[in-house]
């Protein structure tokens, strides 16, 4: 006999969920990686 209401949400324990916070976080991290990559390229070109 089950007590209480059981949720049917299979993605509740996933790290990446489909919500606004996850999308914003992915964009921020992608921007930081892109800035590091661009900075590395500029620094490398500047050495030559």
mmCIF file of N, CA and C in Angstrom:
data_model
loop_
_atom_site.group_PDB
_atom_site.id
_atom_site.type_symbol
_atom_site.label_atom_id
_atom_site.label_comp_id
_atom_site.label_asym_id
_atom_site.label_seq_id
_atom_site.Cartn_x
_atom_site.Cartn_y
_atom_site.Cartn_z
ATOM 1 N N UNK A 1 0.843 -1.181 0.000
ATOM 2 C CA UNK A 1 0.000 0.000 0.000
ATOM 3 C C UNK A 1 0.887 1.242 0.000
ATOM 4 N N UNK A 2 0.662 2.125 -0.978
ATOM 5 C CA UNK A 2 1.470 3.333 -1.085
ATOM 6 C C UNK A 2 0.801 4.473 -0.344
ATOM 7 N N UNK A 3 1.598 5.227 0.367
ATOM 8 C CA UNK A 3 1.100 6.381 1.108
ATOM 9 C C UNK A 3 1.512 7.650 0.391
ATOM 10 N N UNK A 4 0.618 8.590 0.256
ATOM 11 C CA UNK A 4 0.958 9.861 -0.365
ATOM 12 C C UNK A 4 0.917 9.786 -1.878
ATOM 13 N N UNK A 5 1.242 10.902 -2.479
ATOM 14 C CA UNK A 5 1.213 11.011 -3.939
ATOM 15 C C UNK A 5 2.617 10.798 -4.497
ATOM 16 N N UNK A 6 2.713 9.967 -5.491
ATOM 17 C CA UNK A 6 4.007 9.681 -6.108
ATOM 18 C C UNK A 6 4.106 10.441 -7.429
ATOM 19 N N UNK A 7 5.231 11.131 -7.632
ATOM 20 C CA UNK A 7 5.419 11.908 -8.852
ATOM 21 C C UNK A 7 5.832 10.997 -10.000
ATOM 22 N N UNK A 8 5.337 11.308 -11.199
ATOM 23 C CA UNK A 8 5.700 10.549 -12.390
ATOM 24 C C UNK A 8 6.776 11.246 -13.199
ATOM 25 N N UNK A 9 7.434 12.241 -12.631
ATOM 26 C CA UNK A 9 8.455 13.000 -13.343
ATOM 27 C C UNK A 9 9.749 12.189 -13.372
ATOM 28 N N UNK A 10 10.077 11.637 -14.555
ATOM 29 C CA UNK A 10 11.272 10.798 -14.677
ATOM 30 C C UNK A 10 12.554 11.621 -14.693
ATOM 31 N N UNK A 11 12.451 12.908 -15.046
ATOM 32 C CA UNK A 11 13.652 13.741 -15.174
ATOM 33 C C UNK A 11 13.949 14.528 -13.906
ATOM 34 N N UNK A 12 13.319 14.196 -12.818
ATOM 35 C CA UNK A 12 13.487 14.969 -11.588
ATOM 36 C C UNK A 12 14.916 14.917 -11.072
ATOM 37 N N UNK A 13 15.600 13.798 -11.230
ATOM 38 C CA UNK A 13 16.953 13.642 -10.691
ATOM 39 C C UNK A 13 18.040 13.879 -11.730
ATOM 40 N N UNK A 14 17.678 14.311 -12.930
ATOM 41 C CA UNK A 14 18.673 14.574 -13.965
ATOM 42 C C UNK A 14 19.453 15.840 -13.643
ATOM 43 N N UNK A 15 20.719 15.890 -14.054
ATOM 44 C CA UNK A 15 21.530 17.092 -13.855
ATOM 45 C C UNK A 15 21.042 18.196 -14.777
ATOM 46 N N UNK A 16 20.834 17.867 -16.060
ATOM 47 C CA UNK A 16 20.376 18.853 -17.038
ATOM 48 C C UNK A 16 18.882 18.685 -17.241
ATOM 49 N N UNK A 17 18.116 19.646 -16.765
ATOM 50 C CA UNK A 17 16.675 19.609 -16.915
ATOM 51 C C UNK A 17 16.248 20.650 -17.929
ATOM 52 N N UNK A 18 15.079 20.452 -18.499
ATOM 53 C CA UNK A 18 14.573 21.403 -19.490
ATOM 54 C C UNK A 18 13.878 22.547 -18.761
ATOM 55 N N UNK A 19 14.656 23.517 -18.328
ATOM 56 C CA UNK A 19 14.068 24.711 -17.733
ATOM 57 C C UNK A 19 14.939 25.914 -18.064
ATOM 58 N N UNK A 20 14.475 27.084 -17.656
ATOM 59 C CA UNK A 20 15.149 28.331 -18.035
ATOM 60 C C UNK A 20 16.533 28.444 -17.399
ATOM 61 N N UNK A 21 16.696 27.988 -16.175
ATOM 62 C CA UNK A 21 17.979 28.103 -15.473
ATOM 63 C C UNK A 21 19.060 27.316 -16.212
ATOM 64 N N UNK A 22 18.728 26.125 -16.678
ATOM 65 C CA UNK A 22 19.703 25.311 -17.397
ATOM 66 C C UNK A 22 20.125 25.982 -18.694
ATOM 67 N N UNK A 23 19.167 26.546 -19.432
ATOM 68 C CA UNK A 23 19.488 27.206 -20.698
ATOM 69 C C UNK A 23 20.375 28.419 -20.471
ATOM 70 N N UNK A 24 20.073 29.233 -19.460
ATOM 71 C CA UNK A 24 20.884 30.420 -19.170
ATOM 72 C C UNK A 24 22.288 30.000 -18.761
ATOM 73 N N UNK A 25 22.399 28.970 -17.945
ATOM 74 C CA UNK A 25 23.704 28.492 -17.498
ATOM 75 C C UNK A 25 24.538 27.988 -18.676
ATOM 76 N N UNK A 26 23.916 27.268 -19.589
ATOM 77 C CA UNK A 26 24.642 26.768 -20.762
ATOM 78 C C UNK A 26 25.149 27.930 -21.601
ATOM 79 N N UNK A 27 24.322 28.964 -21.796
ATOM 80 C CA UNK A 27 24.758 30.124 -22.583
ATOM 81 C C UNK A 27 25.902 30.865 -21.897
ATOM 82 N N UNK A 28 25.849 31.001 -20.581
ATOM 83 C CA UNK A 28 26.919 31.694 -19.849
ATOM 84 C C UNK A 28 28.228 30.916 -19.960
ATOM 85 N N UNK A 29 28.171 29.610 -19.748
ATOM 86 C CA UNK A 29 29.382 28.791 -19.820
ATOM 87 C C UNK A 29 29.939 28.781 -21.242
ATOM 88 N N UNK A 30 29.063 28.700 -22.249
ATOM 89 C CA UNK A 30 29.520 28.734 -23.642
ATOM 90 C C UNK A 30 30.176 30.074 -23.959
ATOM 91 N N UNK A 31 29.633 31.164 -23.413
ATOM 92 C CA UNK A 31 30.232 32.480 -23.627
ATOM 93 C C UNK A 31 31.606 32.589 -22.996
ATOM 94 N N UNK A 32 31.752 32.058 -21.795
ATOM 95 C CA UNK A 32 33.051 32.097 -21.115
ATOM 96 C C UNK A 32 34.082 31.283 -21.899
ATOM 97 N N UNK A 33 33.688 30.105 -22.365
ATOM 98 C CA UNK A 33 34.609 29.277 -23.151
ATOM 99 C C UNK A 33 34.990 29.980 -24.449
ATOM 100 N N UNK A 34 34.014 30.622 -25.099
ATOM 101 C CA UNK A 34 34.302 31.341 -26.346
ATOM 102 C C UNK A 34 35.258 32.499 -26.089
ATOM 103 N N UNK A 35 35.062 33.240 -25.000
ATOM 104 C CA UNK A 35 35.964 34.349 -24.673
ATOM 105 C C UNK A 35 37.379 33.848 -24.395
ATOM 106 N N UNK A 36 37.501 32.734 -23.685
ATOM 107 C CA UNK A 36 38.829 32.163 -23.430
ATOM 108 C C UNK A 36 39.494 31.738 -24.734
ATOM 109 N N UNK A 37 38.738 31.138 -25.629
ATOM 110 C CA UNK A 37 39.276 30.697 -26.916
ATOM 111 C C UNK A 37 39.723 31.888 -27.758
ATOM 112 N N UNK A 38 38.904 32.932 -27.810
ATOM 113 C CA UNK A 38 39.259 34.137 -28.570
ATOM 114 C C UNK A 38 40.478 34.814 -27.951
ATOM 115 N N UNK A 39 40.519 34.888 -26.631
ATOM 116 C CA UNK A 39 41.676 35.473 -25.960
ATOM 117 C C UNK A 39 42.946 34.691 -26.230
ATOM 118 N N UNK A 40 42.848 33.383 -26.243
ATOM 119 C CA UNK A 40 44.009 32.542 -26.542
ATOM 120 C C UNK A 40 44.505 32.781 -27.962
ATOM 121 N N UNK A 41 43.576 32.889 -28.902
ATOM 122 C CA UNK A 41 43.962 33.138 -30.298
ATOM 123 C C UNK A 41 44.627 34.503 -30.430
ATOM 124 N N UNK A 42 44.062 35.523 -29.816
ATOM 125 C CA UNK A 42 44.647 36.869 -29.891
ATOM 126 C C UNK A 42 46.035 36.882 -29.251
ATOM 127 N N UNK A 43 46.177 36.222 -28.113
ATOM 128 C CA UNK A 43 47.469 36.166 -27.436
ATOM 129 C C UNK A 43 48.500 35.431 -28.284
ATOM 130 N N UNK A 44 48.094 34.352 -28.932
ATOM 131 C CA UNK A 44 49.010 33.579 -29.767
ATOM 132 C C UNK A 44 49.434 34.373 -30.998
ATOM 133 N N UNK A 45 48.505 35.068 -31.628
ATOM 134 C CA UNK A 45 48.837 35.876 -32.804
ATOM 135 C C UNK A 45 49.764 37.022 -32.408
ATOM 136 N N UNK A 46 49.567 37.562 -31.225
ATOM 137 C CA UNK A 46 50.369 38.694 -30.752
ATOM 138 C C UNK A 46 51.831 38.298 -30.527
ATOM 139 N N UNK A 47 52.100 37.027 -30.288
ATOM 140 C CA UNK A 47 53.468 36.579 -30.040
ATOM 141 C C UNK A 47 54.303 36.543 -31.309
ATOM 142 N N UNK A 48 53.672 36.430 -32.471
ATOM 143 C CA UNK A 48 54.420 36.322 -33.737
ATOM 144 C C UNK A 48 54.672 37.649 -34.367
#
